[in-house]
XYZ file of N, CA and C in Angstrom:
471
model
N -8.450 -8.178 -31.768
C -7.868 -8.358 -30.453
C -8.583 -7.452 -29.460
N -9.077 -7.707 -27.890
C -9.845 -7.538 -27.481
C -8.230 -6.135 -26.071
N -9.049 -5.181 -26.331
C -8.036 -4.295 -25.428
C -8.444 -4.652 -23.784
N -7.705 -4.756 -22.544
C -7.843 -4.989 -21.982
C -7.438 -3.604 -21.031
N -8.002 -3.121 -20.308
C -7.378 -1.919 -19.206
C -7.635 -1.938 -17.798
N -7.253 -0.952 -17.024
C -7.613 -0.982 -15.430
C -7.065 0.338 -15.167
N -8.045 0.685 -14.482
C -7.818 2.053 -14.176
C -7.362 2.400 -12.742
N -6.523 3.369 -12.432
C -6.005 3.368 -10.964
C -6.122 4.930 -10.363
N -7.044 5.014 -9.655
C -7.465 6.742 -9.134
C -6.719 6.358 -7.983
N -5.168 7.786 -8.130
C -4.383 8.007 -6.960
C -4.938 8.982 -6.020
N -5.173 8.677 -4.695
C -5.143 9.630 -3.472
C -4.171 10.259 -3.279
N -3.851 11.381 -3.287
C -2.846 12.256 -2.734
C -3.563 13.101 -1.496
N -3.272 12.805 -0.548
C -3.856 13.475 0.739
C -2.353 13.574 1.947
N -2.888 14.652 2.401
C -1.676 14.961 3.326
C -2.615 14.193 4.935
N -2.267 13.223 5.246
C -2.822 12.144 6.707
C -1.851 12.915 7.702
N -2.340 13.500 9.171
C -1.497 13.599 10.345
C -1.054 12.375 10.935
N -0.010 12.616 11.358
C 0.575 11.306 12.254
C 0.054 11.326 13.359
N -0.374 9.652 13.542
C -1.063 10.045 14.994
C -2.334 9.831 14.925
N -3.033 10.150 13.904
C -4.445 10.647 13.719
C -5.120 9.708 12.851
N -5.179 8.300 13.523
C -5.409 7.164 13.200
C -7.072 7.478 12.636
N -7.719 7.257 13.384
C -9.447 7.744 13.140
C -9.594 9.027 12.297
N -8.669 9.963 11.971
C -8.862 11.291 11.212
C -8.566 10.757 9.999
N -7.477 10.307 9.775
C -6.806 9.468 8.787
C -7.360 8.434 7.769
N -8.579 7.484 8.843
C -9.315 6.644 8.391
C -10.528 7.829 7.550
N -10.961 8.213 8.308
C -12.319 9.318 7.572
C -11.689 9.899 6.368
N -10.293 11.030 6.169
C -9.716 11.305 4.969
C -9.602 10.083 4.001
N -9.296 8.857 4.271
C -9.339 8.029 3.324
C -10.764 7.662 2.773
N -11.652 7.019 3.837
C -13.001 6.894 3.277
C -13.489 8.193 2.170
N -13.554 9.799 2.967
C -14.390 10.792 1.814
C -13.318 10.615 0.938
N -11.982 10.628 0.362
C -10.890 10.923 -0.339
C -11.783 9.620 -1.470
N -11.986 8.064 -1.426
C -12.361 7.046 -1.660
C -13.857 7.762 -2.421
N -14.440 7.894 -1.520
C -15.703 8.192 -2.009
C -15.564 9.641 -3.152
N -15.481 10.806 -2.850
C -15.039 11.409 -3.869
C -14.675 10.845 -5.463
N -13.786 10.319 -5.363
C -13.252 9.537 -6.214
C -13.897 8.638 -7.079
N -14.773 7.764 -6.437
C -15.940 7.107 -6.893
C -16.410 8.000 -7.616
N -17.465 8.690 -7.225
C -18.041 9.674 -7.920
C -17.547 10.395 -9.294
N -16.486 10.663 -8.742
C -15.572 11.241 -10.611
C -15.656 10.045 -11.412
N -14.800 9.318 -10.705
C -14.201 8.101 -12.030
C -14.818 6.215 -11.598
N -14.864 6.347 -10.951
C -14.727 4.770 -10.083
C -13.956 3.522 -10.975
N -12.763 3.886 -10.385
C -11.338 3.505 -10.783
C -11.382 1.613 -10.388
N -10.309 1.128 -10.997
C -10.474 -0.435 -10.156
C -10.008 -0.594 -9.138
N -8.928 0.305 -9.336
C -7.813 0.481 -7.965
C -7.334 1.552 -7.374
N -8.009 1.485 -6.174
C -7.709 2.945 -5.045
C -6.599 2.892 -4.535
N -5.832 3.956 -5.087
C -4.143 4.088 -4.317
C -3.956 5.196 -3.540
N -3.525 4.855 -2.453
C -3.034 6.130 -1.212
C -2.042 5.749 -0.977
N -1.471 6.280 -0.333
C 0.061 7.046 -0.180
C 0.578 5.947 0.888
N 1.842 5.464 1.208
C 2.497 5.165 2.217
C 1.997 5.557 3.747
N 2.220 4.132 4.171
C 1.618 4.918 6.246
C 0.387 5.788 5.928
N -0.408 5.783 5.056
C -1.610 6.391 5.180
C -2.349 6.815 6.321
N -2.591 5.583 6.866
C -3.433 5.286 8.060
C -3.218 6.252 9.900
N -1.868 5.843 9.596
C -0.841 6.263 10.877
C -0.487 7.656 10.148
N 0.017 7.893 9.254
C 0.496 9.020 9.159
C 2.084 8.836 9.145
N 3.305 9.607 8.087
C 4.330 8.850 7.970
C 5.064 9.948 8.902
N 5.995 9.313 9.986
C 6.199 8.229 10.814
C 5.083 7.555 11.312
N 4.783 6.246 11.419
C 3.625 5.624 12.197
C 4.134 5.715 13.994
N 3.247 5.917 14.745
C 3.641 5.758 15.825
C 2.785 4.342 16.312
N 1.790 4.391 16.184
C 1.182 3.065 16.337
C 0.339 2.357 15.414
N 0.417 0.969 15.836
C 0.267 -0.305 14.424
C -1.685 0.018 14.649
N -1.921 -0.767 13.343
C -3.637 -0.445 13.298
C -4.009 -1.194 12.502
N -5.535 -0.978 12.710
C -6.318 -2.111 11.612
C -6.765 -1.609 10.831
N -7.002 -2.104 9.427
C -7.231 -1.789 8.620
C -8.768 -2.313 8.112
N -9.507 -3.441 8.039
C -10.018 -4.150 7.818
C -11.319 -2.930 7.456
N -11.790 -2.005 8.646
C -12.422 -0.976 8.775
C -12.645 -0.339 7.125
N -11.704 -0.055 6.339
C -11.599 0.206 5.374
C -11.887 -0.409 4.134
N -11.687 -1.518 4.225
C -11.757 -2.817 3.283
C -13.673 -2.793 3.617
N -14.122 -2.399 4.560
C -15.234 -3.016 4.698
C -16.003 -1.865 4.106
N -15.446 -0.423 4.002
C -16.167 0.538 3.215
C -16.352 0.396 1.954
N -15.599 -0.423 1.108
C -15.880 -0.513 -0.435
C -15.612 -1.617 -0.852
N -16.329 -2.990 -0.208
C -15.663 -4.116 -0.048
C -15.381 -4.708 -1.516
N -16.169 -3.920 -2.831
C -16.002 -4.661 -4.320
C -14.699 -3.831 -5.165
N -13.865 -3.109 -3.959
C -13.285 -2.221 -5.046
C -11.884 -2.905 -4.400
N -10.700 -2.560 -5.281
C -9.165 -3.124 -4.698
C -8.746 -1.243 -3.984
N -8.145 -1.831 -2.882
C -7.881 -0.711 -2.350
C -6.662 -0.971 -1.511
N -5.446 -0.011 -2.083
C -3.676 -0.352 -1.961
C -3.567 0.514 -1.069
N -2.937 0.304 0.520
C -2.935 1.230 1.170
C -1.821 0.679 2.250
N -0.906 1.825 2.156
C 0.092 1.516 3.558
C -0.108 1.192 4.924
N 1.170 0.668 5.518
C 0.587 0.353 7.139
C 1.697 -0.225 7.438
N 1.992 0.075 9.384
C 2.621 -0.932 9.380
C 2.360 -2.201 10.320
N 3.197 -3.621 9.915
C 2.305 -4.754 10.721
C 3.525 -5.119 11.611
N 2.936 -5.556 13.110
C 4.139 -6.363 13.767
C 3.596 -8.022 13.537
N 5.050 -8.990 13.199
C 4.891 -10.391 13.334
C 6.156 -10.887 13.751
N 5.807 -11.380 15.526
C 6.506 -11.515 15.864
C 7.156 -10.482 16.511
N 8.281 -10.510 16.766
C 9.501 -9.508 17.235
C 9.498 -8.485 16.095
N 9.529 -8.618 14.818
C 9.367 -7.600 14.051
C 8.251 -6.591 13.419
N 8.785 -5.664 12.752
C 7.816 -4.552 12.905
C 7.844 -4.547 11.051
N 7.123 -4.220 10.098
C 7.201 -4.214 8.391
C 6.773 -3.201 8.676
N 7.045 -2.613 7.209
C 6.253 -1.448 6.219
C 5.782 -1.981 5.405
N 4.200 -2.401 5.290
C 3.920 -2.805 4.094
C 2.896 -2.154 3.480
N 2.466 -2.764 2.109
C 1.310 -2.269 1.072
C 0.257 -3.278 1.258
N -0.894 -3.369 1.772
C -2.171 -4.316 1.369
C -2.762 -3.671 0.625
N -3.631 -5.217 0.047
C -4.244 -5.155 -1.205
C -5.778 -5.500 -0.414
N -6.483 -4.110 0.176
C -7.862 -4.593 0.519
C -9.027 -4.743 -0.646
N -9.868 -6.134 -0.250
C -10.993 -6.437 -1.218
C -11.690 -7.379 -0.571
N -12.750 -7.177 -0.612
C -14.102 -8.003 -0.171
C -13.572 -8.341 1.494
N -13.902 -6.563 2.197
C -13.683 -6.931 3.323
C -12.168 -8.462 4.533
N -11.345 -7.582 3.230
C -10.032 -8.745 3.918
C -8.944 -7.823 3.107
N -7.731 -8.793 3.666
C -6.590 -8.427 2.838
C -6.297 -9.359 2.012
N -5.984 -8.860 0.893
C -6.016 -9.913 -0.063
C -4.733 -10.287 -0.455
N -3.918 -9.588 -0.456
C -2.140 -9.321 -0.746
C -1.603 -8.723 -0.007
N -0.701 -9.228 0.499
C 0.469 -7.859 1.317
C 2.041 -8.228 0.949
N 2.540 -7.295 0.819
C 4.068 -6.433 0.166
C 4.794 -6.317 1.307
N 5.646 -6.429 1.675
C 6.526 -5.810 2.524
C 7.881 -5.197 2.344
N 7.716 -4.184 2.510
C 8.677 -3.075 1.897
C 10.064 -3.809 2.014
N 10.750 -3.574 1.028
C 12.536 -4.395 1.372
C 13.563 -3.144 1.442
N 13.194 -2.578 0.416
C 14.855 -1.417 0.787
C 14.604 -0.250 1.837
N 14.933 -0.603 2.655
C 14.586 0.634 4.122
C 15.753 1.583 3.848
N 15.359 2.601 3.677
C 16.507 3.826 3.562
C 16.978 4.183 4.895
N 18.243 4.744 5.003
C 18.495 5.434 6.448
C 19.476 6.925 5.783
N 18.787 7.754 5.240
C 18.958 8.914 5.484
C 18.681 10.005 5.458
N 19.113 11.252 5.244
C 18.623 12.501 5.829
C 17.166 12.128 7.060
N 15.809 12.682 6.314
C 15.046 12.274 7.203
C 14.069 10.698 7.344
N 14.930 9.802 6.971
C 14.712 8.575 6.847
C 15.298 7.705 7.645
N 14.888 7.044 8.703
C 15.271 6.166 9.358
C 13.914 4.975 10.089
N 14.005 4.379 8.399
C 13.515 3.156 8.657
C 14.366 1.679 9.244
N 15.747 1.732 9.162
C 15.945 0.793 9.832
C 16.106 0.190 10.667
N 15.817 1.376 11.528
C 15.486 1.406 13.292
C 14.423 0.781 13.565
N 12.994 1.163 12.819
C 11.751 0.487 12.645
C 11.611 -0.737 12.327
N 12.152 -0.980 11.002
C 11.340 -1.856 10.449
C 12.677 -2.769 9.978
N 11.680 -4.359 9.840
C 12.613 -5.240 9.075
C 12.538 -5.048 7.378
N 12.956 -5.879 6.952
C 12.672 -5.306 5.145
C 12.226 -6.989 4.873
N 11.305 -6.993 3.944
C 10.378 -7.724 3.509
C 11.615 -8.503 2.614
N 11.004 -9.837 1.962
C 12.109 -10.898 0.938
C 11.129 -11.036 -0.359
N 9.635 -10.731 -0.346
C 9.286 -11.406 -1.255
C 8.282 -10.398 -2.437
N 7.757 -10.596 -3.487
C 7.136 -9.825 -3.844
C 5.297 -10.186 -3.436
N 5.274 -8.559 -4.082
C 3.248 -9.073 -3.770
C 2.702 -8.616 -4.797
N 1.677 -9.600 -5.070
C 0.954 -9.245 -6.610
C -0.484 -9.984 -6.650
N -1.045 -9.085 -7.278
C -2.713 -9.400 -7.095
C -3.353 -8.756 -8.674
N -4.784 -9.745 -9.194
C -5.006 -9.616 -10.243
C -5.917 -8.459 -10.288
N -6.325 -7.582 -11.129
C -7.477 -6.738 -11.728
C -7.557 -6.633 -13.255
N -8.573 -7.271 -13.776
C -9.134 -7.241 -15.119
C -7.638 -8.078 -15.948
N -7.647 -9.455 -15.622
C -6.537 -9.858 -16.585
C -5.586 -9.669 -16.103
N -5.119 -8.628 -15.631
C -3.623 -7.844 -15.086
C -2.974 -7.998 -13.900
N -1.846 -8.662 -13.675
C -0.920 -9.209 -12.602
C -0.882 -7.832 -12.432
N -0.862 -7.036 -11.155
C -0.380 -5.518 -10.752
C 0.721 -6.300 -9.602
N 2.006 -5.542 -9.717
C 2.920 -5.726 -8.716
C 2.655 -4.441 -7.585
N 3.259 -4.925 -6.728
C 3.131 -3.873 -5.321
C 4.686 -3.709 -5.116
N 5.019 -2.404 -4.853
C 6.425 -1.591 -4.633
C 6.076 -0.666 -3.220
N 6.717 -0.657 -2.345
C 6.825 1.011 -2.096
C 7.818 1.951 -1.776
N 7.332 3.068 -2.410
C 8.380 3.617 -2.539
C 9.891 4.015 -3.028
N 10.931 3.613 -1.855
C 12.572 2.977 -2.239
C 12.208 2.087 -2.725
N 11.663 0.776 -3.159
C 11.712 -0.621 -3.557
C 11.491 0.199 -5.070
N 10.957 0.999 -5.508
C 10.816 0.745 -7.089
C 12.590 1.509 -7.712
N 13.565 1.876 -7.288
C 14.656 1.997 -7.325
C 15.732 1.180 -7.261
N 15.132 0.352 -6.871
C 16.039 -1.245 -6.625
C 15.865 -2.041 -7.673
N 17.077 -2.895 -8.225
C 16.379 -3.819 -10.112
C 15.756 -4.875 -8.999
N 16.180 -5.289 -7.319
C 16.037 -6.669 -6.865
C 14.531 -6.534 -7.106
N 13.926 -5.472 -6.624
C 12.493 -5.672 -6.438
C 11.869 -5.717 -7.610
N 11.777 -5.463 -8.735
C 11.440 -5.373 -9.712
C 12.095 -6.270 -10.956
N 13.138 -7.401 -10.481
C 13.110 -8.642 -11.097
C 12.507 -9.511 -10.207
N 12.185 -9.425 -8.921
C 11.346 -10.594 -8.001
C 9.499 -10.105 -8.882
N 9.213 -9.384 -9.096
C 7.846 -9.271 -9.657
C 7.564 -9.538 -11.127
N 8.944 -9.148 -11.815
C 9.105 -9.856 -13.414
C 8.874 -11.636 -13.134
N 9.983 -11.558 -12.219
C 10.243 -13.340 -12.437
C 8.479 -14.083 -12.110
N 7.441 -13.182 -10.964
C 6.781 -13.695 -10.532
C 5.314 -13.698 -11.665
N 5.524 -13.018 -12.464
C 4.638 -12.700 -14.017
C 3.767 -11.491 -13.368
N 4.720 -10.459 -13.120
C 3.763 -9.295 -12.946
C 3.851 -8.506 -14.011
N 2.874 -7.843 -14.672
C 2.226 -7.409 -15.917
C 2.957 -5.635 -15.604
């Protein structure tokens, strides 16, 4: 039987809010670094990466996707559609988004008040690497069974 794996190099970086273009550069060297050690399948950074958590303003991402366009790269943000505002997770690859998540359980407390922000997402998001359905969560959502029987039911690995 043939083993199958995928490897996932987490970013842990502290991003300023606000500091959209500072934010982008910490992710690129954070990315690149990383390469260099391990070159993982899947680059994970943190929630609101981009913006910095609280986001104050929405942004593009694409910029990023276009720095390592053969690698999967999971990175927070938030999108307006429509009247509403998400928290979500994309799945950048080959210069696009390939998947996007939208956060569902918005917390409102102590220093949490996402439901002022944001709407909460209905569906799951899931994208392949090496064989492997990977589900997308963030955060509150992996505490919830809803979110994590919508990605069972959907054959996430």
């Amino acid at each position: 039987m043939i083993s199958k794996k995928i490897s996932v190099g987490i970013i842990q970086e502290n991003p300023i809010v606000g500091d959209i273009a500072g934010n982008l550069e910490l992710a690129k060297n954070s990315i690149s670094k990383l390469s260099k050690e391990s070159s993982p399948d899947i680059f994970l950074l943190t929630e609101m990466f981009i913006t910095g958590y609280p986001p104050e303003d929405l942004i593009l991402i694409i910029e990023l996707s276009n720095f390592r366009p053969e690698s999967f790269i999971v990175i927070g943000y938030p999108k307006k559609e429509g009247d509403s505002i998400f928290n979500c997770a994309g799945v950048l690859r080959s210069n696009s988004i390939i998947t996007e998540y939208k956060k569902q359980e918005l917390p409102n407390y102590e220093v949490f008040d996402e439901k002022r922000y944001f709407q909460p997402g209905d569906s799951p998001g899931i994208f392949e690497v090496n064989g492997f359905r990977v589900g997308l969560s963030v955060c509150e959502d992996i505490w919830h069974q809803k979110v994590i029987t919508q990605l069972h039911q959907k054959g996430a690995d």
